[in-house]
mmCIF file of C-alpha atoms in Angstrom:
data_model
loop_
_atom_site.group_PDB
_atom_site.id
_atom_site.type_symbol
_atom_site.label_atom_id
_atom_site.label_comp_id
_atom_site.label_asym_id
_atom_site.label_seq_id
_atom_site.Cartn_x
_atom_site.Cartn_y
_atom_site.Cartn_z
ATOM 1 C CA UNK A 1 132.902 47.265 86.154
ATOM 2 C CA UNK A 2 130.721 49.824 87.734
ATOM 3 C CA UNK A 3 131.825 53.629 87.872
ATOM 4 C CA UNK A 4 131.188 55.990 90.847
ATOM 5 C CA UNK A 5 131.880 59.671 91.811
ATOM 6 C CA UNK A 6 131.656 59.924 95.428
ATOM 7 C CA UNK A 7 132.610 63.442 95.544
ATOM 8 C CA UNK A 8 131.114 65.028 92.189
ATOM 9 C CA UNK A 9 126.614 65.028 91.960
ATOM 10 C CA UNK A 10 126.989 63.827 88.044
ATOM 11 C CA UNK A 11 124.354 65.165 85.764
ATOM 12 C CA UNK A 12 124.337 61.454 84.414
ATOM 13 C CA UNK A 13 123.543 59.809 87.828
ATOM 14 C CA UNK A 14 125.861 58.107 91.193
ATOM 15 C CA UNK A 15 127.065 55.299 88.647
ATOM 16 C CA UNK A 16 128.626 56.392 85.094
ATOM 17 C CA UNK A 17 131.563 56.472 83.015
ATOM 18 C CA UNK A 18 131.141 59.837 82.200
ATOM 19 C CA UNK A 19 130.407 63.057 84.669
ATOM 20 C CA UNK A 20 129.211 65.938 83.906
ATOM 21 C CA UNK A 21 129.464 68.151 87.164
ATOM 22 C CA UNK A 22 130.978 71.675 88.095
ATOM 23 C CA UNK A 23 131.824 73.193 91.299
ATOM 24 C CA UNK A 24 129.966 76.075 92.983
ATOM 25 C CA UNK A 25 133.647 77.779 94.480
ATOM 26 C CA UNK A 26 136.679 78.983 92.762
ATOM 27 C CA UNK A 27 139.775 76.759 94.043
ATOM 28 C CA UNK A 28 141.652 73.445 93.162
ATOM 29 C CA UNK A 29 139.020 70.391 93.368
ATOM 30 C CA UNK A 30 139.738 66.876 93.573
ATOM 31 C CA UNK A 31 137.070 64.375 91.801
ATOM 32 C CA UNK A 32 137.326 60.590 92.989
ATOM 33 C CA UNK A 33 136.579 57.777 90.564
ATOM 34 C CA UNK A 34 135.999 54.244 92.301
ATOM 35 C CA UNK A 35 135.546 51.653 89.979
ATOM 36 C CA UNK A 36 134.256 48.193 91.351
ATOM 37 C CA UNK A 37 134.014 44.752 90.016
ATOM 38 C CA UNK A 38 131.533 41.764 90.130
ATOM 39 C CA UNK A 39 133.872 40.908 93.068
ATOM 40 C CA UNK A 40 133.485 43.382 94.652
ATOM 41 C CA UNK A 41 137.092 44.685 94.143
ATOM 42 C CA UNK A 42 137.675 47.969 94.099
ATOM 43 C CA UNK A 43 140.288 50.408 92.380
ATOM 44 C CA UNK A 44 140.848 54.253 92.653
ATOM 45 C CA UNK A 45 141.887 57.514 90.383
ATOM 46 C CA UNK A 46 141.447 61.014 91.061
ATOM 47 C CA UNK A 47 141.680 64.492 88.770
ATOM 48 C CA UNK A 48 142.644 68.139 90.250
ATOM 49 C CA UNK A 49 140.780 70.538 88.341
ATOM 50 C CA UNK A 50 141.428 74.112 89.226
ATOM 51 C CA UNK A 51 137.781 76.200 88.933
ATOM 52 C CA UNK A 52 138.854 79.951 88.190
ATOM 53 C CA UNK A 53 136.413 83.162 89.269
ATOM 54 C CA UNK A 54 133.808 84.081 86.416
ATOM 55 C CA UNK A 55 132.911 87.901 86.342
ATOM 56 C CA UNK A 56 129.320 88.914 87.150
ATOM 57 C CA UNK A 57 127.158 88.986 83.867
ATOM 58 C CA UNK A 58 123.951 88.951 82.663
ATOM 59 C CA UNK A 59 122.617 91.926 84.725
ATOM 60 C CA UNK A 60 119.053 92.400 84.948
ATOM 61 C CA UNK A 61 117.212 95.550 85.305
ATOM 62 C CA UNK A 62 113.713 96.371 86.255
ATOM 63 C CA UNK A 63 111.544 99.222 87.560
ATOM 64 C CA UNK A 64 108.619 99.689 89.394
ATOM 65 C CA UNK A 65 106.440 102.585 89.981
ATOM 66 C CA UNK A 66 105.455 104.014 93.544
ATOM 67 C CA UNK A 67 102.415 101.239 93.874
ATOM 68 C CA UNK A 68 104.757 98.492 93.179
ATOM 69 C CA UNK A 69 103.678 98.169 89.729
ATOM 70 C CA UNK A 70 106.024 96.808 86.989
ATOM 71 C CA UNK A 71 106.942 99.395 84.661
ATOM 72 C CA UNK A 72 107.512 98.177 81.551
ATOM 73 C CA UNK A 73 109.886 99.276 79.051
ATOM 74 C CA UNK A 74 109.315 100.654 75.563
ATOM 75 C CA UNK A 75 110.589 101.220 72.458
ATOM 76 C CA UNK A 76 114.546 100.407 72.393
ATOM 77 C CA UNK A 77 114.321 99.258 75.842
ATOM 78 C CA UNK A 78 113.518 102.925 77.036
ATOM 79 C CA UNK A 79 111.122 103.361 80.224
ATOM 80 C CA UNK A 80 108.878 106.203 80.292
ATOM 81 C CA UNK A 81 107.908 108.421 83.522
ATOM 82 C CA UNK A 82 106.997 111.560 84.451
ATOM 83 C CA UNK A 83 109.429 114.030 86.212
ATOM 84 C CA UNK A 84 109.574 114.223 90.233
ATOM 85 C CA UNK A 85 107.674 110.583 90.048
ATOM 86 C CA UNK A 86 109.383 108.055 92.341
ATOM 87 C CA UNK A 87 110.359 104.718 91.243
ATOM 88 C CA UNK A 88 112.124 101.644 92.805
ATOM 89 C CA UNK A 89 115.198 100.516 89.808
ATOM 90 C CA UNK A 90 116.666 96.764 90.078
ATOM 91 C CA UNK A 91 119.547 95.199 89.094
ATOM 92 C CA UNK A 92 120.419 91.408 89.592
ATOM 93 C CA UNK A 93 123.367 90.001 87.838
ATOM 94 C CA UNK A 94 124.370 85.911 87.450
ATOM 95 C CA UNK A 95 127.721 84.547 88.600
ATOM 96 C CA UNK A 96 129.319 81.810 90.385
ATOM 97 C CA UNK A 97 126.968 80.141 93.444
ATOM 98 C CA UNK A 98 129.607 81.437 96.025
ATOM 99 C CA UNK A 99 129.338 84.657 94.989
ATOM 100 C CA UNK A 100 125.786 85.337 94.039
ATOM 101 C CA UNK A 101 124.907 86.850 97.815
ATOM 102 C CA UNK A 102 127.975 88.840 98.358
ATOM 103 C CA UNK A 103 127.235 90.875 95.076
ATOM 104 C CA UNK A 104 127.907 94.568 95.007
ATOM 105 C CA UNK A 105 126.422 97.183 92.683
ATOM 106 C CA UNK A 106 127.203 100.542 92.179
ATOM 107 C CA UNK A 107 124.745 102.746 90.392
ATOM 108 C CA UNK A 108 125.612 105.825 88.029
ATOM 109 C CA UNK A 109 123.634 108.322 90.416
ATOM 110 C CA UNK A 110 125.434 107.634 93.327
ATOM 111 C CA UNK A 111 124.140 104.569 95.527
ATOM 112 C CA UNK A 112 125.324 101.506 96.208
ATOM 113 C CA UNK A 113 124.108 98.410 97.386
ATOM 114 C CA UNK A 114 125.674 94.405 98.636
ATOM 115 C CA UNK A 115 123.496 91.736 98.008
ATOM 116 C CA UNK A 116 121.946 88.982 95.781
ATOM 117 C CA UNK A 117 119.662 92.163 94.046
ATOM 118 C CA UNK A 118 120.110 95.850 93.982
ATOM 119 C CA UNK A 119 116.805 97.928 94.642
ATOM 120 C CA UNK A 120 117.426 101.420 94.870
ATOM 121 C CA UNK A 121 114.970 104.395 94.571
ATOM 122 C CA UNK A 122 114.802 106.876 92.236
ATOM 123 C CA UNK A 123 113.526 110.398 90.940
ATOM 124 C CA UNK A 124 114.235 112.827 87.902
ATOM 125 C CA UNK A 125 113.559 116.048 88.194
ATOM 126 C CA UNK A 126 114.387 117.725 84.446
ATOM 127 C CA UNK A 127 112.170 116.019 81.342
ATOM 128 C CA UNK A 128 114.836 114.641 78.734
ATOM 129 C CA UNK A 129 116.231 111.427 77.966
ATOM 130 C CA UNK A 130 118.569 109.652 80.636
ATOM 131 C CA UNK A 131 120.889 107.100 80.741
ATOM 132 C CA UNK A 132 120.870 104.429 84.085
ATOM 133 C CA UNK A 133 123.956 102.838 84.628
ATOM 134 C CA UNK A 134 124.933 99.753 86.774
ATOM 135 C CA UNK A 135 128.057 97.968 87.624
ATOM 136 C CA UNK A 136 127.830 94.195 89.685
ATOM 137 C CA UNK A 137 131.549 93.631 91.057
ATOM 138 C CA UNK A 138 131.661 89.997 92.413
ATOM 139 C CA UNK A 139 133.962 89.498 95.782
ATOM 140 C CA UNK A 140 137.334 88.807 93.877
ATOM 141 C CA UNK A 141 136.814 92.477 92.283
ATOM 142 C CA UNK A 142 135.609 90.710 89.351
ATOM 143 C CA UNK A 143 133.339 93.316 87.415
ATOM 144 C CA UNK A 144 130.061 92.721 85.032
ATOM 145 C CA UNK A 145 130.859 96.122 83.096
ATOM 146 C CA UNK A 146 128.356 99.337 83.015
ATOM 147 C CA UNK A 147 125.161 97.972 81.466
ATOM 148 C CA UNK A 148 122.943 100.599 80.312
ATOM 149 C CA UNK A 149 119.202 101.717 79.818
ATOM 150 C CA UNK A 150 117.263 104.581 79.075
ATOM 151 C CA UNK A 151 114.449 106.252 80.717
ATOM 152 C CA UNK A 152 112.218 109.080 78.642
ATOM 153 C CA UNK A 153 111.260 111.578 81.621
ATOM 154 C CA UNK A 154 108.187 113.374 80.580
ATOM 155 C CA UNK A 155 107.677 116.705 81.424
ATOM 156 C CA UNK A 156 104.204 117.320 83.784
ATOM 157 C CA UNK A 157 102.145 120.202 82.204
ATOM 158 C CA UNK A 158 100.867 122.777 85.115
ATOM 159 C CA UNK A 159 97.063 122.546 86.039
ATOM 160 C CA UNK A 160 95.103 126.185 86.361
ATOM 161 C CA UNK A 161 92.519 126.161 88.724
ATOM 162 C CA UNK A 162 88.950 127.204 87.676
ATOM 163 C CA UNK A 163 88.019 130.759 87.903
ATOM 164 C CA UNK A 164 85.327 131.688 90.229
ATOM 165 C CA UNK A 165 82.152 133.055 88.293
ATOM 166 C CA UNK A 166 82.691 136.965 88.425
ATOM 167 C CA UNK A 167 79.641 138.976 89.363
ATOM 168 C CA UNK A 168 78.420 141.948 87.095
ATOM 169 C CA UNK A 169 80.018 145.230 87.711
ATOM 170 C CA UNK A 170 80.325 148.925 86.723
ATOM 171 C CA UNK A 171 81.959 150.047 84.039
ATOM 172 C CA UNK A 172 85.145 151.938 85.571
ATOM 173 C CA UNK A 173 85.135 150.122 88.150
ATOM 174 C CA UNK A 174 88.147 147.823 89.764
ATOM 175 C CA UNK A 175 87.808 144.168 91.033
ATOM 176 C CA UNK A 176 90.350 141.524 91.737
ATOM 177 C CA UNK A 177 90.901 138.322 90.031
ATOM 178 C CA UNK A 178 92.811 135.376 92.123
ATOM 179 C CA UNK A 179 94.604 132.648 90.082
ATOM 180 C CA UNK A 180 95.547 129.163 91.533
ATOM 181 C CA UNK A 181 97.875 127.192 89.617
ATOM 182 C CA UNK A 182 99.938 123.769 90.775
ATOM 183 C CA UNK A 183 102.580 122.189 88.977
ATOM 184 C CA UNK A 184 105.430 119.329 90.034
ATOM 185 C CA UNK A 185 107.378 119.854 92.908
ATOM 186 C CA UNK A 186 110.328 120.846 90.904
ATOM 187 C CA UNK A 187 108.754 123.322 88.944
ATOM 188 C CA UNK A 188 106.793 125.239 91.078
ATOM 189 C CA UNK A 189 109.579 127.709 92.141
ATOM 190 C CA UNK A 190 109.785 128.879 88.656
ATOM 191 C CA UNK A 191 106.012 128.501 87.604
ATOM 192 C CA UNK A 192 104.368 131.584 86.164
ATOM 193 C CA UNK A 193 100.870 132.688 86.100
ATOM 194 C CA UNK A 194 99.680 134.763 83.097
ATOM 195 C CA UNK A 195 96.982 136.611 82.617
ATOM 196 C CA UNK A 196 94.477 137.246 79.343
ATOM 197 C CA UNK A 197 91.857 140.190 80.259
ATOM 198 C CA UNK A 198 91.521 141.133 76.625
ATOM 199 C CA UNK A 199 90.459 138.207 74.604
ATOM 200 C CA UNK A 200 89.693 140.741 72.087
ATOM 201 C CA UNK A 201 93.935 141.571 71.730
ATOM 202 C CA UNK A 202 96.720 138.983 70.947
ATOM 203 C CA UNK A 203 100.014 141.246 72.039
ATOM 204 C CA UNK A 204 102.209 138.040 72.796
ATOM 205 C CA UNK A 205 101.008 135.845 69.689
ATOM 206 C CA UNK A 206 99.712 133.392 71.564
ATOM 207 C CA UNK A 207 96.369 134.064 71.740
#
């Protein structure tokens, strides 16, 4: 007696005693058995399986840097950038074939996204150690859970610019001295410029 499935694709093959299959939406499912004889006779039996929702899970995250460039994460799973740089973060979470493109993913900072794959941008502007935070929620309300990672936001040291080469003068008598110095976009409102004209005296202790 041969075995066939005519509803189920069977890991095993079209004719077997045993299937191995699955279905890709949540619901009650009937599978069809047809077993036929060197006759040609055939006789039927049928199963209702009832497939539940599965929560999201597994989330993936990535992030790339402004050039599209993998950024790759450290030690502990911690990625490293620089404040006020702008990066693109990803999340993509597994789940059940009917609800893979109607995914939605909210994000600690604020956005949100629908979709197979989150991409949303991203900038920090205070050095420090963050946490990122994402949440997949399938379309049954089903949820992955906040999955967390760490990013190490490095602090950008200000750049002076060169001093122009000052020409001799009198003693006693005054000149002026202009000073050029950049710094992130967040920190330029608060950037100060100091100035050492007596190498010869250390008032602050700093040289």
């Amino acid at each position: 007696v041969d075995v066939h499935w005519p509803q189920a694709n069977c890991q095993e093959g079209y004719y077997t005693r045993t299937c191995t299959t699955t279905a890709w939406q949540e619901g009650l499912h009937t599978f069809i058995a047809i077993g036929t004889d060197d006759d040609g006779s055939e006789t039927y039996a049928s199963i209702d399986i009832e497939f539940t929702n599965i929560a999201p899970h597994d989330v993936a995250m990535s992030m790339w840097d402004e050039s599209g460039e993998v950024i790759k994460a450290e030690g502990q799973m911690t990625w490293r950038v620089n404040e006020d740089q702008i990066v693109e973060l990803s999340a993509r979470a597994e789940d059940s074939m009917d609800d893979l493109e109607n995914l939605h993913y909210d994000w600690d900072f604020g956005s949100s996204t629908d979709g197979r794959e989150s991409r949303v941008p991203a900038m920090w502007t205070n050095a420090g150690l963050i946490t990122v935070e994402v949440n997949a929620i399938d379309s049954e309300g089903a949820e992955s859970g906040w999955v967390e990672r760490w990013v190490d936001v490095q602090n950008v040291n200000p750049i002076a610019e060169p001093l122009p080469e000052v020409m001799a003068v009198a003693e006693g008598q005054s000149f002026t001295l202009s000073g050029v110095a950049t710094d992130t976009q967040s920190d330029i409102a608060s950037l100060k410029i100091c100035w050492d004209v007596d190498p010869g005296a250390d008032t602050d202790g700093m040289g």
